[in-house]
Amino acid sequence: MLYLSFSAPAKIEYITPSATYVSGSRVELQCSVEGDPPAYVTWINVTDGNILQNRTVNTSYVIPSVSSYHKGTYRCVVNNRCGKDSRDIKLIDIYRRFSRLWYPFTFFLIF
């Protein structure tokens, strides 16, 4: 009996586009991957060099409450024994959420 097995290099199919976010919002950076055997996914903050996450299952990186601290470039690196791929995403600007407060103006006329 003959068994055939096929392998494919790790390849990023989709990554969240670079964007601007509102401070305090939840941000999910997605990196969809193909490859056989399954790829190992690493998220790196290129701006400061920190490795944020290493996984083989959930390929997204979540920032629960984004702030100006998170502004910068993030890299998704995928690899398996057949190959490696990487792509960058930028959190361009983080805007503060603000509320408009309308204060009624009262004019006093003094005679």
C-alpha positions as CSV (number, residue, x, y, z in Angstrom):
1,M,0.0,0.0,0.0
2,L,1.3,3.4,-0.9
3,Y,0.6,6.6,1.1
4,L,1.0,10.0,-0.2
5,S,1.3,13.1,1.9
6,F,1.4,16.6,0.7
7,S,3.0,19.6,2.4
8,A,2.6,23.3,1.8
9,P,4.6,26.2,3.1
10,A,3.1,28.5,5.6
11,K,1.4,31.5,3.8
12,I,-0.5,34.5,5.0
13,E,-3.8,34.7,3.2
14,Y,-5.2,37.8,4.9
15,I,-4.1,40.4,7.4
16,T,-6.1,43.2,9.0
17,P,-5.4,46.4,7.0
18,S,-3.5,49.3,8.6
19,A,-6.0,51.7,10.2
20,T,-6.8,54.4,12.7
21,Y,-8.6,53.6,15.9
22,V,-10.4,55.3,18.7
23,S,-8.8,55.1,22.2
24,G,-10.6,52.6,24.4
25,S,-11.9,50.5,21.6
26,R,-11.2,46.8,21.2
27,V,-8.8,46.0,18.3
28,E,-8.4,42.6,16.8
29,L,-5.5,42.1,14.4
30,Q,-6.2,39.1,12.2
31,C,-3.7,37.0,10.4
32,S,-5.3,34.1,8.3
33,V,-2.9,31.4,7.5
34,E,-2.6,28.4,5.2
35,G,-0.1,25.6,5.3
36,D,0.4,21.9,5.9
37,P,1.6,21.1,8.5
38,P,-0.2,23.8,10.4
39,A,1.7,27.0,10.8
40,Y,3.1,28.5,14.0
41,V,2.0,32.2,14.3
42,T,4.0,34.9,16.1
43,W,2.9,38.5,16.6
44,I,5.7,41.0,17.1
45,N,5.5,44.7,18.0
46,V,8.1,46.0,15.5
47,T,8.2,49.4,17.1
48,D,9.6,48.1,20.4
49,G,10.8,44.6,19.4
50,N,8.5,42.7,21.8
51,I,7.1,39.3,20.9
52,L,3.5,39.5,21.8
53,Q,2.1,36.1,21.1
54,N,3.1,32.6,19.8
55,R,0.3,30.3,18.8
56,T,-0.7,27.6,16.4
57,V,-4.5,27.8,16.8
58,N,-5.9,31.3,17.3
59,T,-4.0,33.5,14.9
60,S,-5.5,36.8,16.0
61,Y,-4.0,39.3,18.4
62,V,-6.4,41.3,20.5
63,I,-5.8,44.6,22.2
64,P,-8.8,44.9,24.6
65,S,-8.5,48.7,25.1
66,V,-6.3,50.4,22.6
67,S,-4.4,53.6,23.6
68,S,-1.7,55.8,22.1
69,Y,0.8,53.4,23.7
70,H,-0.2,50.8,21.1
71,K,0.5,53.0,18.1
72,G,3.1,51.5,15.8
73,T,3.9,48.6,13.5
74,Y,2.9,45.0,14.2
75,R,4.2,42.0,12.3
76,C,2.5,38.6,11.8
77,V,5.2,35.9,11.2
78,V,4.0,32.4,10.2
79,N,6.2,29.4,9.7
80,N,6.2,25.6,9.3
81,R,8.8,23.1,8.2
82,C,8.1,24.0,4.6
83,G,8.4,27.8,4.7
84,K,7.9,31.1,6.3
85,D,5.9,34.3,5.5
86,S,5.4,37.7,7.3
87,R,3.4,40.9,6.8
88,D,3.2,44.2,8.7
89,I,0.2,46.2,9.9
90,K,0.3,49.7,11.2
91,L,-1.9,51.2,13.9
92,I,-1.6,54.7,12.4
93,D,-3.2,56.9,14.9
94,I,-5.1,56.4,18.1
95,Y,-7.7,59.2,18.7
96,R,-9.1,60.0,22.0
97,R,-12.8,59.5,22.5
98,F,-14.4,62.8,23.6
99,S,-17.8,64.0,24.5
100,R,-19.2,67.3,23.8
101,L,-20.6,69.1,26.8
102,W,-23.0,71.9,26.0
103,Y,-23.2,74.5,28.7
104,P,-26.2,76.7,28.5
105,F,-25.1,80.3,28.5
106,T,-27.0,82.6,30.8
107,F,-26.9,86.3,30.3
108,F,-27.6,88.7,33.1
109,L,-28.5,92.2,32.3
110,I,-27.7,94.6,35.1
111,F,-29.3,98.0,35.1
